[in-house]
Structure formats: C-alpha cells, structure tokens
Amino acid sequence: MVKVAGTFGRSGVHDYILLRASALILLAYTLYLVGFVASSDITYATWSGFFSLTMTKVFSLFALIAMLVHAWIGLWQVLTDYVKCTKLRGALQFLLTSVAFIYVLSGFVILWGV
Amino acid sequence: MNVNFSIYRYNPDVDNKPYMQDASLDVPEGSDMMVLDALILLKEKDATLSFRRSCREGVCGSDGVNINGKNGLACITPLSDVLSKGKIVIRPLPGLPVIRDLVIDMAQFYTQYEKIKPYLITDASKPPAGEFKQSPEERKHLDGLYECILCACCSTSCPSFWWNPEKFIGPAGLLAAYRFLIDSRDSATEERLSNLDDAFSVFRCHGIMNCVSVCPKGLNPTKAIGKIKSMLLQRAI
Ligand code: SF4
Ligand code: SF4
Ligand code: FES
C-alpha cells in the first residue's frame, strides 16, 4: 500500500469522497450566488445586504473551506502526476496550499467586517 | 500498390538515440494483409528489425504496437484499416522503456499485475475435494473480464499509467483485480480491497477511457474500475 502524506484524505476513498462532496458544495454555492445576481440589481446596498445575511456568511465560509479541501486534494493529484522532482513538488504543494489557506483566512476577515 | 511505412528504430548498442526509418512494401493490388505480416516481410528485407510476435492470431498478446498513434495488436490489424493516412507509422507501445525497436520492457506492467494477486484465494474450508462449482449466474460475472490477454495496449495508452507506472495499477491489472473480486469462489475480497484502498492504485483512474478505445479484445476496464470504486465506497460509508 502506498503511503501518502501530501494529500488531505486518509485513503484513496477518503480523498475520492471529499473531492466530490466539496465539488457539490462549490456547485451549490455558485448556484446560490448566480441566483442572487440574476434576481436583483446589483447596487452597493443590495450586495452588502446580501452579504450581511447570516445564511450568506455561513455559506461563504463553508464554500471557502470546501475550496481548500478541493484544491488541496486536486492540486496534490495534478502535482504528483506532472512534477517528478520531489523537492519542487513539495515546494509547489506548500505554496499553493498556503494560498488556499490564505483565501480561507481572508474570507473570514472580510465576512467578519460586513 | 506501394505501401509506405515509418518505423521506430532503436538499438541501444549502436544508436545514440531512436530514429524513424522509412520503408516500403509492394502489396499486390486488391489484396490485404495484417500489419504483422507486413512487419515480417519488412524483416525479410532488413533482418535487424525487431518486434515480438507469437500466435499471429490475436491470442497471445505479444505484438502490441502503436500504429498511426493508436495501440493495437499488429496481427489482427488489417493494413487496409490503417492505410488511409498514406504512411503507416509504427512505434513501440508508449510509456514503457524500449529494449530495441518495437520491443518494450514490460516489467512495470507485470509488477502491477502481480500486485493484485491474480489467482484464487480461498480459505481452507472452501475448496472442495472435487470440482469447485459455480452457478451459471456466478460464472457470468467473469465474462468480459477473464478474456484479457495482457497485451498492455490499454495500460500503455493510459495517461495515469504513464505518469505513475510504479503506483497506479493500470487498466489491465484492475480488470484482473475485479475478475477476482467478483469471483464467487474467492474469499479474499476484503484483503484485496484493502490492498487497493490508497490514493494511487485505483483512484488515479480518472475515467479517460483510452483503455476501452484500444482494447483489441473489446473489453471495458473503465467499467470494471468503476465497480471496484463502488465496492471501496460501499465499504467506507
Ligand atoms: S484489457 Fe484488453 S488491452 Fe488491456 S491487456 Fe487486456 S486484452 Fe490487452
Ligand atoms: S479510464 Fe482509467 S484506466 Fe482507462 S485509460 Fe482512463 S484513466 Fe486509464
Ligand atoms: S502475435 Fe499473438 S496476439 Fe498478435
């Protein structure tokens, strides 16, 4: 059995489920946003009103965390396919996953302020 | 009719690097032959041309080659099928090391096959002294799985196998894995699944289906892999 520490899940199935579940969450969130954009004119007032809803805040954070999980697993899969040099792959994995983490943290801070 | 070929040549003892060599063959108008027959005729002209073949009827799986960019068995691919592009380009199966010309080193392919334990495993109580019977329904599950001749056309057309040939089992090995997972006489289902439950062995298959499009036996490894995935999922949820 191959041991892998670079990815998020604990096993192949775990990764597989997390990848699909996070994709579903991201899809639902996209539809939620598209629904809002389609159903109201975008002004500063409607936009900040929309983002001050607890529902939107929670959903946004949830989607950001799903993005982190999705990116972590997905990037690990792509990098282990195409980047054969272990040092370079480790560095890229660190960098890109850090960026995803920073997105999540920025999301927290931004939503906190609305 | 003059048929033109471009053939991958590489003899590590004398060549610095591989090259493509043009060759041509006179094929009587209105007649046809298999690509393997053509290779044999070309070898009569140039005895240094190397390739594997044995049964010359699509049974042994020795002569998998890449013809005009698509993997297949030379012995059951008619020249007329691949003639349309003017020149017939023949290369070794992609992704594995070349030993010489069209002969590749299949060690990685066999190692993956070995990993899935391609034999029946039964607990001591099970194998009866006489025949080991299956109902016709149980036997039916093996159709579309047991026919594999291990020609490696599928695995060497699979990008996931190209990138991780030492970790991803590949379509041929996984087809065989499912053949034993679904066999009513086998009692090692749990252990077999546990051995496949990592991030590479099965889950590197992303359903690209190159394997299905090249299998000379018309088998469907992607479907078998899907079945393995759902067995793993059912066990996990
Ligand atoms: S599944 Fe088909 S292509 Fe793959 S090794 Fe078996 S016979 Fe060859
Ligand atoms: S379906 Fe899976 S095994 Fe078949 S070629 Fe695609 S990735 Fe490879
Ligand atoms: S020579 Fe045996 S399969 Fe082609």
mmCIF file of C-alpha atoms and ligand atoms in Angstrom:
data_model
loop_
_atom_site.group_PDB
_atom_site.id
_atom_site.type_symbol
_atom_site.label_atom_id
_atom_site.label_comp_id
_atom_site.label_asym_id
_atom_site.label_seq_id
_atom_site.Cartn_x
_atom_site.Cartn_y
_atom_site.Cartn_z
ATOM 1 C CA MET A 1 0.000 0.000 0.000
ATOM 2 C CA VAL A 2 1.239 3.431 -0.929
ATOM 3 C CA LYS A 3 1.544 5.811 1.972
ATOM 4 C CA VAL A 4 0.799 9.401 1.155
ATOM 5 C CA ALA A 5 1.129 12.329 3.474
ATOM 6 C CA GLY A 6 0.850 15.120 0.899
ATOM 7 C CA THR A 7 -2.861 14.858 0.307
ATOM 8 C CA PHE A 8 -5.723 15.739 2.605
ATOM 9 C CA GLY A 9 -7.668 12.491 2.913
ATOM 10 C CA ARG A 10 -6.584 9.434 4.839
ATOM 11 C CA SER A 11 -7.048 6.982 1.981
ATOM 12 C CA GLY A 12 -7.977 6.793 -1.665
ATOM 13 C CA VAL A 13 -11.695 6.510 -0.912
ATOM 14 C CA HIS A 14 -11.495 9.323 1.617
ATOM 15 C CA ASP A 15 -9.927 11.633 -0.966
ATOM 16 C CA TYR A 16 -12.456 10.499 -3.542
ATOM 17 C CA ILE A 17 -15.436 11.274 -1.311
ATOM 18 C CA LEU A 18 -14.044 14.602 -0.085
ATOM 19 C CA LEU A 19 -13.258 15.706 -3.616
ATOM 20 C CA ARG A 20 -16.802 15.026 -4.780
ATOM 21 C CA ALA A 21 -18.513 16.364 -1.687
ATOM 22 C CA SER A 22 -16.541 19.616 -1.840
ATOM 23 C CA ALA A 23 -17.343 19.910 -5.541
ATOM 24 C CA LEU A 24 -21.052 19.638 -4.735
ATOM 25 C CA ILE A 25 -20.787 22.343 -2.080
ATOM 26 C CA LEU A 26 -18.994 24.622 -4.524
ATOM 27 C CA LEU A 27 -21.645 23.960 -7.136
ATOM 28 C CA ALA A 28 -24.446 24.761 -4.670
ATOM 29 C CA TYR A 29 -22.673 27.958 -3.631
ATOM 30 C CA THR A 30 -22.190 29.015 -7.242
ATOM 31 C CA LEU A 31 -25.895 28.496 -7.888
ATOM 32 C CA TYR A 32 -26.712 30.477 -4.744
ATOM 33 C CA LEU A 33 -24.605 33.413 -5.962
ATOM 34 C CA VAL A 34 -25.904 33.198 -9.515
ATOM 35 C CA GLY A 35 -29.436 33.112 -8.122
ATOM 36 C CA PHE A 36 -28.812 36.333 -6.237
ATOM 37 C CA VAL A 37 -27.150 38.081 -9.154
ATOM 38 C CA ALA A 38 -29.949 37.062 -11.510
ATOM 39 C CA SER A 39 -32.782 38.059 -9.200
ATOM 40 C CA SER A 40 -31.751 41.552 -8.101
ATOM 41 C CA ASP A 41 -29.933 44.581 -9.493
ATOM 42 C CA ILE A 42 -26.512 44.857 -8.057
ATOM 43 C CA THR A 43 -26.047 48.028 -6.041
ATOM 44 C CA TYR A 44 -23.825 48.564 -3.061
ATOM 45 C CA ALA A 45 -26.868 48.335 -0.797
ATOM 46 C CA THR A 46 -28.236 45.033 -2.126
ATOM 47 C CA TRP A 47 -24.769 43.493 -2.287
ATOM 48 C CA SER A 48 -23.795 44.378 1.279
ATOM 49 C CA GLY A 49 -27.295 43.468 2.441
ATOM 50 C CA PHE A 50 -26.891 40.061 0.821
ATOM 51 C CA PHE A 51 -23.518 39.504 2.479
ATOM 52 C CA SER A 52 -24.734 40.608 5.899
ATOM 53 C CA LEU A 53 -27.228 37.736 5.936
ATOM 54 C CA THR A 54 -26.039 35.047 8.325
ATOM 55 C CA MET A 55 -27.022 32.498 5.704
ATOM 56 C CA THR A 56 -24.687 34.053 3.118
ATOM 57 C CA LYS A 57 -21.832 34.406 5.591
ATOM 58 C CA VAL A 58 -22.015 30.838 6.759
ATOM 59 C CA PHE A 59 -22.454 29.517 3.241
ATOM 60 C CA SER A 60 -19.485 31.575 2.010
ATOM 61 C CA LEU A 61 -17.226 30.279 4.744
ATOM 62 C CA PHE A 62 -18.428 26.769 4.137
ATOM 63 C CA ALA A 63 -17.687 27.149 0.410
ATOM 64 C CA LEU A 64 -14.243 28.554 1.156
ATOM 65 C CA ILE A 65 -13.424 25.560 3.311
ATOM 66 C CA ALA A 66 -14.727 23.264 0.569
ATOM 67 C CA MET A 67 -12.451 25.138 -1.834
ATOM 68 C CA LEU A 68 -9.491 24.494 0.471
ATOM 69 C CA VAL A 69 -10.200 20.768 0.630
ATOM 70 C CA HIS A 70 -10.887 20.550 -3.092
ATOM 71 C CA ALA A 71 -7.748 22.478 -4.009
ATOM 72 C CA TRP A 72 -5.575 20.552 -1.573
ATOM 73 C CA ILE A 73 -6.556 17.146 -2.948
ATOM 74 C CA GLY A 74 -6.855 18.238 -6.574
ATOM 75 C CA LEU A 75 -3.507 20.022 -6.640
ATOM 76 C CA TRP A 76 -1.816 17.105 -4.966
ATOM 77 C CA GLN A 77 -3.188 14.803 -7.679
ATOM 78 C CA VAL A 78 -2.091 17.075 -10.513
ATOM 79 C CA LEU A 79 1.340 17.720 -8.972
ATOM 80 C CA THR A 80 2.053 14.027 -8.347
ATOM 81 C CA ASP A 81 1.193 13.379 -11.994
ATOM 82 C CA TYR A 82 3.289 16.083 -13.584
ATOM 83 C CA VAL A 83 6.040 17.181 -11.208
ATOM 84 C CA LYS A 84 8.526 14.364 -10.744
ATOM 85 C CA CYS A 85 11.155 16.227 -8.738
ATOM 86 C CA THR A 86 10.186 15.685 -5.101
ATOM 87 C CA LYS A 87 11.697 18.928 -3.786
ATOM 88 C CA LEU A 88 9.991 21.042 -6.411
ATOM 89 C CA ARG A 89 6.705 19.224 -5.876
ATOM 90 C CA GLY A 90 6.903 19.695 -2.125
ATOM 91 C CA ALA A 91 7.614 23.392 -2.567
ATOM 92 C CA LEU A 92 4.744 23.864 -5.033
ATOM 93 C CA GLN A 93 2.373 21.910 -2.835
ATOM 94 C CA PHE A 94 3.328 24.057 0.149
ATOM 95 C CA LEU A 95 2.989 27.284 -1.801
ATOM 96 C CA LEU A 96 -0.336 26.509 -3.462
ATOM 97 C CA THR A 97 -1.966 25.019 -0.373
ATOM 98 C CA SER A 98 -0.792 28.070 1.591
ATOM 99 C CA VAL A 99 -2.502 30.301 -0.953
ATOM 100 C CA ALA A 100 -5.713 28.308 -0.500
ATOM 101 C CA PHE A 101 -5.395 28.685 3.285
ATOM 102 C CA ILE A 102 -4.836 32.415 2.906
ATOM 103 C CA TYR A 103 -8.023 32.632 0.831
ATOM 104 C CA VAL A 104 -9.972 30.977 3.636
ATOM 105 C CA LEU A 105 -8.494 33.249 6.303
ATOM 106 C CA SER A 106 -9.046 36.360 4.178
ATOM 107 C CA GLY A 107 -12.620 35.221 3.673
ATOM 108 C CA PHE A 108 -13.116 35.038 7.432
ATOM 109 C CA VAL A 109 -11.730 38.502 7.967
ATOM 110 C CA ILE A 110 -13.686 40.051 5.114
ATOM 111 C CA LEU A 111 -17.001 38.476 6.073
ATOM 112 C CA TRP A 112 -16.420 39.490 9.674
ATOM 113 C CA GLY A 113 -16.280 43.098 8.513
ATOM 114 C CA VAL A 114 -19.563 43.120 6.578
ATOM 115 C CA MET B 1 0.468 -0.981 -54.732
ATOM 116 C CA ASN B 2 3.336 0.532 -52.832
ATOM 117 C CA VAL B 3 2.718 0.899 -49.094
ATOM 118 C CA ASN B 4 4.941 3.253 -47.129
ATOM 119 C CA PHE B 5 5.944 2.736 -43.535
ATOM 120 C CA SER B 6 7.732 4.810 -40.982
ATOM 121 C CA ILE B 7 9.103 2.590 -38.254
ATOM 122 C CA TYR B 8 10.645 3.444 -34.902
ATOM 123 C CA ARG B 9 14.173 2.086 -34.732
ATOM 124 C CA TYR B 10 16.449 1.966 -31.759
ATOM 125 C CA ASN B 11 19.290 -0.372 -30.996
ATOM 126 C CA PRO B 12 20.960 0.853 -27.809
ATOM 127 C CA ASP B 13 24.193 -0.984 -28.709
ATOM 128 C CA VAL B 14 24.793 1.141 -31.802
ATOM 129 C CA ASP B 15 22.360 4.081 -31.836
ATOM 130 C CA ASN B 16 22.755 7.183 -29.699
ATOM 131 C CA LYS B 17 19.073 7.866 -29.905
ATOM 132 C CA PRO B 18 15.936 6.471 -31.517
ATOM 133 C CA TYR B 19 15.008 7.475 -35.048
ATOM 134 C CA MET B 20 12.195 6.849 -37.515
ATOM 135 C CA GLN B 21 13.096 4.768 -40.554
ATOM 136 C CA ASP B 22 11.140 4.808 -43.798
ATOM 137 C CA ALA B 23 10.435 1.542 -45.536
ATOM 138 C CA SER B 24 8.106 0.425 -48.273
ATOM 139 C CA LEU B 25 6.478 -2.758 -49.338
ATOM 140 C CA ASP B 26 4.827 -3.868 -52.540
ATOM 141 C CA VAL B 27 1.378 -5.184 -51.754
ATOM 142 C CA PRO B 28 -0.471 -6.728 -54.744
ATOM 143 C CA GLU B 29 -3.493 -4.667 -55.784
ATOM 144 C CA GLY B 30 -6.764 -5.923 -54.357
ATOM 145 C CA SER B 31 -5.105 -7.960 -51.618
ATOM 146 C CA ASP B 32 -4.797 -7.248 -47.923
ATOM 147 C CA MET B 33 -2.671 -8.449 -45.055
ATOM 148 C CA MET B 34 -2.229 -7.781 -41.382
ATOM 149 C CA VAL B 35 0.270 -5.232 -40.107
ATOM 150 C CA LEU B 36 2.214 -8.113 -38.570
ATOM 151 C CA ASP B 37 2.542 -9.817 -41.993
ATOM 152 C CA ALA B 38 3.929 -6.570 -43.339
ATOM 153 C CA LEU B 39 6.422 -6.344 -40.464
ATOM 154 C CA ILE B 40 7.530 -9.917 -41.169
ATOM 155 C CA LEU B 41 8.044 -9.093 -44.855
ATOM 156 C CA LEU B 42 9.999 -5.972 -43.874
ATOM 157 C CA LYS B 43 12.149 -8.060 -41.564
ATOM 158 C CA GLU B 44 12.959 -10.333 -44.504
ATOM 159 C CA LYS B 45 14.483 -7.280 -46.186
ATOM 160 C CA ASP B 46 16.179 -5.956 -43.059
ATOM 161 C CA ALA B 47 16.825 -8.671 -40.511
ATOM 162 C CA THR B 48 17.797 -6.176 -37.818
ATOM 163 C CA LEU B 49 14.180 -5.034 -37.370
ATOM 164 C CA SER B 50 12.974 -6.387 -34.019
ATOM 165 C CA PHE B 51 9.463 -6.972 -32.721
ATOM 166 C CA ARG B 52 7.645 -9.572 -30.650
ATOM 167 C CA ARG B 53 5.066 -11.941 -32.002
ATOM 168 C CA SER B 54 3.966 -15.450 -31.369
ATOM 169 C CA CYS B 55 0.466 -16.685 -32.155
ATOM 170 C CA ARG B 56 -0.160 -14.235 -35.052
ATOM 171 C CA GLU B 57 -3.906 -14.510 -34.399
ATOM 172 C CA GLY B 58 -4.722 -12.171 -31.522
ATOM 173 C CA VAL B 59 -4.440 -14.740 -28.754
ATOM 174 C CA CYS B 60 -1.037 -14.385 -27.111
ATOM 175 C CA GLY B 61 -0.821 -10.630 -26.699
ATOM 176 C CA SER B 62 2.841 -10.341 -27.735
ATOM 177 C CA ASP B 63 2.635 -7.900 -30.598
ATOM 178 C CA GLY B 64 1.016 -4.821 -29.126
ATOM 179 C CA VAL B 65 2.392 -1.813 -31.015
ATOM 180 C CA ASN B 66 1.368 1.744 -31.655
ATOM 181 C CA ILE B 67 0.020 2.028 -35.199
ATOM 182 C CA ASN B 68 -0.658 5.552 -36.501
ATOM 183 C CA GLY B 69 -0.878 6.731 -32.908
ATOM 184 C CA LYS B 70 -3.253 4.057 -31.681
ATOM 185 C CA ASN B 71 -2.273 0.979 -29.711
ATOM 186 C CA GLY B 72 -3.322 -2.374 -31.095
ATOM 187 C CA LEU B 73 -2.223 -5.882 -31.994
ATOM 188 C CA ALA B 74 -0.326 -5.892 -35.286
ATOM 189 C CA CYS B 75 -1.542 -9.405 -36.096
ATOM 190 C CA ILE B 76 -5.240 -8.515 -36.171
ATOM 191 C CA THR B 77 -4.999 -5.015 -37.626
ATOM 192 C CA PRO B 78 -5.521 -5.145 -41.408
ATOM 193 C CA LEU B 79 -3.268 -2.902 -43.495
ATOM 194 C CA SER B 80 -6.374 -1.583 -45.261
ATOM 195 C CA ASP B 81 -7.672 -0.207 -41.948
ATOM 196 C CA VAL B 82 -4.617 1.945 -41.338
ATOM 197 C CA LEU B 83 -3.717 2.801 -44.909
ATOM 198 C CA SER B 84 -5.904 5.859 -45.265
ATOM 199 C CA LYS B 85 -3.295 8.225 -43.855
ATOM 200 C CA GLY B 86 -0.827 7.464 -46.658
ATOM 201 C CA LYS B 87 2.039 6.383 -44.474
ATOM 202 C CA ILE B 88 1.767 3.786 -41.728
ATOM 203 C CA VAL B 89 3.645 4.911 -38.647
ATOM 204 C CA ILE B 90 4.624 2.109 -36.273
ATOM 205 C CA ARG B 91 6.077 2.771 -32.848
ATOM 206 C CA PRO B 92 6.531 0.691 -29.708
ATOM 207 C CA LEU B 93 3.781 0.885 -27.071
ATOM 208 C CA PRO B 94 4.254 4.244 -25.343
ATOM 209 C CA GLY B 95 5.303 4.818 -21.755
ATOM 210 C CA LEU B 96 7.487 1.797 -21.080
ATOM 211 C CA PRO B 97 11.252 1.542 -21.653
ATOM 212 C CA VAL B 98 12.307 0.390 -25.132
ATOM 213 C CA ILE B 99 14.653 -2.575 -25.268
ATOM 214 C CA ARG B 100 15.093 -2.460 -29.015
ATOM 215 C CA ASP B 101 12.952 -1.215 -31.940
ATOM 216 C CA LEU B 102 9.362 -2.274 -31.191
ATOM 217 C CA VAL B 103 10.287 -4.447 -28.208
ATOM 218 C CA ILE B 104 9.490 -2.873 -24.844
ATOM 219 C CA ASP B 105 10.347 -3.817 -21.294
ATOM 220 C CA MET B 106 7.062 -4.913 -19.719
ATOM 221 C CA ALA B 107 8.439 -5.356 -16.179
ATOM 222 C CA GLN B 108 6.466 -2.454 -14.690
ATOM 223 C CA PHE B 109 3.288 -3.748 -16.300
ATOM 224 C CA TYR B 110 3.770 -7.234 -14.841
ATOM 225 C CA THR B 111 4.717 -5.873 -11.430
ATOM 226 C CA GLN B 112 1.363 -4.112 -11.259
ATOM 227 C CA TYR B 113 -0.397 -7.302 -12.359
ATOM 228 C CA GLU B 114 1.424 -9.277 -9.689
ATOM 229 C CA LYS B 115 0.326 -6.815 -7.020
ATOM 230 C CA ILE B 116 -3.345 -7.665 -7.408
ATOM 231 C CA LYS B 117 -2.662 -11.373 -6.725
ATOM 232 C CA PRO B 118 -4.076 -12.765 -9.940
ATOM 233 C CA TYR B 119 -5.105 -16.155 -8.578
ATOM 234 C CA LEU B 120 -7.947 -17.566 -6.491
ATOM 235 C CA ILE B 121 -7.511 -17.249 -2.763
ATOM 236 C CA THR B 122 -9.787 -19.495 -0.718
ATOM 237 C CA ASP B 123 -9.973 -20.178 2.971
ATOM 238 C CA ALA B 124 -9.169 -23.736 3.926
ATOM 239 C CA SER B 125 -12.797 -24.739 4.415
ATOM 240 C CA LYS B 126 -13.782 -23.768 0.930
ATOM 241 C CA PRO B 127 -12.050 -25.668 -1.844
ATOM 242 C CA PRO B 128 -13.862 -28.963 -2.021
ATOM 243 C CA ALA B 129 -12.052 -32.163 -2.822
ATOM 244 C CA GLY B 130 -13.726 -32.365 -6.227
ATOM 245 C CA GLU B 131 -14.803 -29.625 -8.580
ATOM 246 C CA PHE B 132 -15.279 -26.105 -7.316
ATOM 247 C CA LYS B 133 -18.707 -25.309 -8.663
ATOM 248 C CA GLN B 134 -20.238 -22.012 -9.686
ATOM 249 C CA SER B 135 -23.793 -21.417 -10.762
ATOM 250 C CA PRO B 136 -24.210 -20.153 -14.336
ATOM 251 C CA GLU B 137 -25.112 -16.729 -12.844
ATOM 252 C CA GLU B 138 -21.935 -16.625 -10.763
ATOM 253 C CA ARG B 139 -19.882 -17.667 -13.741
ATOM 254 C CA LYS B 140 -21.470 -14.940 -15.843
ATOM 255 C CA HIS B 141 -19.873 -12.257 -13.673
ATOM 256 C CA LEU B 142 -16.493 -13.246 -15.101
ATOM 257 C CA ASP B 143 -17.487 -12.573 -18.701
ATOM 258 C CA GLY B 144 -15.761 -9.530 -20.118
ATOM 259 C CA LEU B 145 -13.002 -9.915 -17.523
ATOM 260 C CA TYR B 146 -11.301 -13.266 -17.992
ATOM 261 C CA GLU B 147 -10.674 -12.745 -21.733
ATOM 262 C CA CYS B 148 -7.800 -10.314 -21.162
ATOM 263 C CA ILE B 149 -4.573 -11.436 -22.862
ATOM 264 C CA LEU B 150 -2.301 -8.958 -21.059
ATOM 265 C CA CYS B 151 -1.165 -7.295 -24.264
ATOM 266 C CA ALA B 152 -0.706 -3.976 -22.385
ATOM 267 C CA CYS B 153 -2.360 -1.944 -25.159
ATOM 268 C CA CYS B 154 -4.683 -0.438 -22.540
ATOM 269 C CA SER B 155 -2.237 0.390 -19.755
ATOM 270 C CA THR B 156 0.266 1.944 -22.169
ATOM 271 C CA SER B 157 -2.457 4.202 -23.592
ATOM 272 C CA CYS B 158 -3.469 5.454 -20.149
ATOM 273 C CA PRO B 159 -2.007 8.839 -19.113
ATOM 274 C CA SER B 160 -2.397 7.946 -15.439
ATOM 275 C CA PHE B 161 -0.223 4.878 -16.050
ATOM 276 C CA TRP B 162 2.356 6.928 -17.979
ATOM 277 C CA TRP B 163 2.757 9.348 -15.056
ATOM 278 C CA ASN B 164 2.723 6.809 -12.220
ATOM 279 C CA PRO B 165 3.529 3.336 -13.611
ATOM 280 C CA GLU B 166 5.009 2.245 -10.295
ATOM 281 C CA LYS B 167 1.983 3.220 -8.189
ATOM 282 C CA PHE B 168 -1.134 3.104 -10.365
ATOM 283 C CA ILE B 169 -2.159 -0.490 -11.137
ATOM 284 C CA GLY B 170 -3.396 0.457 -14.607
ATOM 285 C CA PRO B 171 -6.441 -0.766 -16.525
ATOM 286 C CA ALA B 172 -5.173 -4.294 -17.285
ATOM 287 C CA GLY B 173 -4.271 -5.016 -13.666
ATOM 288 C CA LEU B 174 -7.505 -3.512 -12.376
ATOM 289 C CA LEU B 175 -9.605 -5.505 -14.820
ATOM 290 C CA ALA B 176 -7.932 -8.611 -13.428
ATOM 291 C CA ALA B 177 -8.393 -7.333 -9.865
ATOM 292 C CA TYR B 178 -12.125 -7.071 -10.418
ATOM 293 C CA ARG B 179 -12.183 -10.514 -12.010
ATOM 294 C CA PHE B 180 -11.047 -11.955 -8.656
ATOM 295 C CA LEU B 181 -13.093 -9.587 -6.508
ATOM 296 C CA ILE B 182 -16.276 -10.743 -8.185
ATOM 297 C CA ASP B 183 -15.413 -14.451 -8.336
ATOM 298 C CA SER B 184 -17.825 -16.368 -6.079
ATOM 299 C CA ARG B 185 -15.075 -18.858 -5.186
ATOM 300 C CA ASP B 186 -12.617 -16.262 -3.939
ATOM 301 C CA SER B 187 -12.704 -15.491 -0.225
ATOM 302 C CA ALA B 188 -10.104 -12.728 -0.010
ATOM 303 C CA THR B 189 -12.377 -9.879 -1.121
ATOM 304 C CA GLU B 190 -11.688 -7.791 1.999
ATOM 305 C CA GLU B 191 -7.904 -8.136 1.807
ATOM 306 C CA ARG B 192 -7.965 -7.427 -1.911
ATOM 307 C CA LEU B 193 -9.953 -4.233 -1.358
ATOM 308 C CA SER B 194 -7.691 -3.146 1.488
ATOM 309 C CA ASN B 195 -4.688 -3.503 -0.796
ATOM 310 C CA LEU B 196 -6.306 -1.198 -3.339
ATOM 311 C CA ASP B 197 -7.532 1.460 -0.944
ATOM 312 C CA ASP B 198 -4.784 4.034 -1.355
ATOM 313 C CA ALA B 199 -4.678 7.241 -3.338
ATOM 314 C CA PHE B 200 -2.940 5.718 -6.374
ATOM 315 C CA SER B 201 -3.732 2.063 -7.078
ATOM 316 C CA VAL B 202 -7.317 2.556 -8.243
ATOM 317 C CA PHE B 203 -8.109 6.202 -7.696
ATOM 318 C CA ARG B 204 -5.611 7.526 -10.236
ATOM 319 C CA CYS B 205 -8.082 6.381 -12.879
ATOM 320 C CA HIS B 206 -9.969 9.483 -13.944
ATOM 321 C CA GLY B 207 -12.189 7.718 -16.445
ATOM 322 C CA ILE B 208 -10.425 8.961 -19.580
ATOM 323 C CA MET B 209 -11.379 5.682 -21.287
ATOM 324 C CA ASN B 210 -8.373 5.412 -23.593
ATOM 325 C CA CYS B 211 -8.149 1.844 -22.346
ATOM 326 C CA VAL B 212 -11.614 0.997 -23.640
ATOM 327 C CA SER B 213 -10.983 2.507 -27.047
ATOM 328 C CA VAL B 214 -7.845 0.433 -27.704
ATOM 329 C CA CYS B 215 -8.553 -2.966 -26.152
ATOM 330 C CA PRO B 216 -8.219 -5.465 -29.022
ATOM 331 C CA LYS B 217 -10.454 -7.864 -27.130
ATOM 332 C CA GLY B 218 -13.239 -5.297 -26.814
ATOM 333 C CA LEU B 219 -13.060 -5.341 -23.006
ATOM 334 C CA ASN B 220 -14.046 -2.457 -20.784
ATOM 335 C CA PRO B 221 -11.524 -1.807 -17.983
ATOM 336 C CA THR B 222 -13.165 1.518 -17.091
ATOM 337 C CA LYS B 223 -16.394 -0.263 -16.183
ATOM 338 C CA ALA B 224 -14.529 -2.760 -14.017
ATOM 339 C CA ILE B 225 -12.642 0.083 -12.331
ATOM 340 C CA GLY B 226 -15.967 1.812 -11.626
ATOM 341 C CA LYS B 227 -17.179 -1.386 -9.970
ATOM 342 C CA ILE B 228 -14.051 -1.556 -7.803
ATOM 343 C CA LYS B 229 -14.525 2.084 -6.820
ATOM 344 C CA SER B 230 -18.091 1.440 -5.739
ATOM 345 C CA MET B 231 -17.029 -1.653 -3.773
ATOM 346 C CA LEU B 232 -14.455 0.507 -1.976
ATOM 347 C CA LEU B 233 -17.037 3.218 -1.397
ATOM 348 C CA GLN B 234 -19.615 0.823 -0.014
ATOM 349 C CA ARG B 235 -17.069 -0.498 2.406
ATOM 350 C CA ALA B 236 -16.147 3.011 3.525
ATOM 351 C CA ILE B 237 -19.601 4.520 4.012
HETATM 352 S S1 SF4 C 1 -7.721 -5.331 -21.160
HETATM 353 FE FE1 SF4 C 1 -7.569 -5.527 -23.364
HETATM 354 S S2 SF4 C 1 -5.960 -4.057 -23.929
HETATM 355 FE FE2 SF4 C 1 -5.784 -4.411 -21.745
HETATM 356 S S3 SF4 C 1 -4.232 -6.000 -21.559
HETATM 357 FE FE3 SF4 C 1 -6.261 -6.984 -21.555
HETATM 358 S S4 SF4 C 1 -6.643 -7.528 -23.676
HETATM 359 FE FE4 SF4 C 1 -4.960 -6.053 -23.681
HETATM 360 S S1 SF4 C 2 -10.365 5.003 -17.881
HETATM 361 FE FE1 SF4 C 2 -8.890 4.965 -16.228
HETATM 362 S S2 SF4 C 2 -7.612 3.219 -16.646
HETATM 363 FE FE2 SF4 C 2 -8.725 3.658 -18.546
HETATM 364 S S3 SF4 C 2 -7.316 4.971 -19.710
HETATM 365 FE FE3 SF4 C 2 -8.623 6.255 -18.473
HETATM 366 S S4 SF4 C 2 -7.549 6.707 -16.582
HETATM 367 FE FE4 SF4 C 2 -6.605 4.934 -17.585
HETATM 368 S S1 FES C 3 1.038 -12.380 -32.277
HETATM 369 FE FE1 FES C 3 -0.170 -13.156 -30.637
HETATM 370 S S2 FES C 3 -1.572 -11.563 -30.309
HETATM 371 FE FE2 FES C 3 -0.545 -10.884 -32.080
#
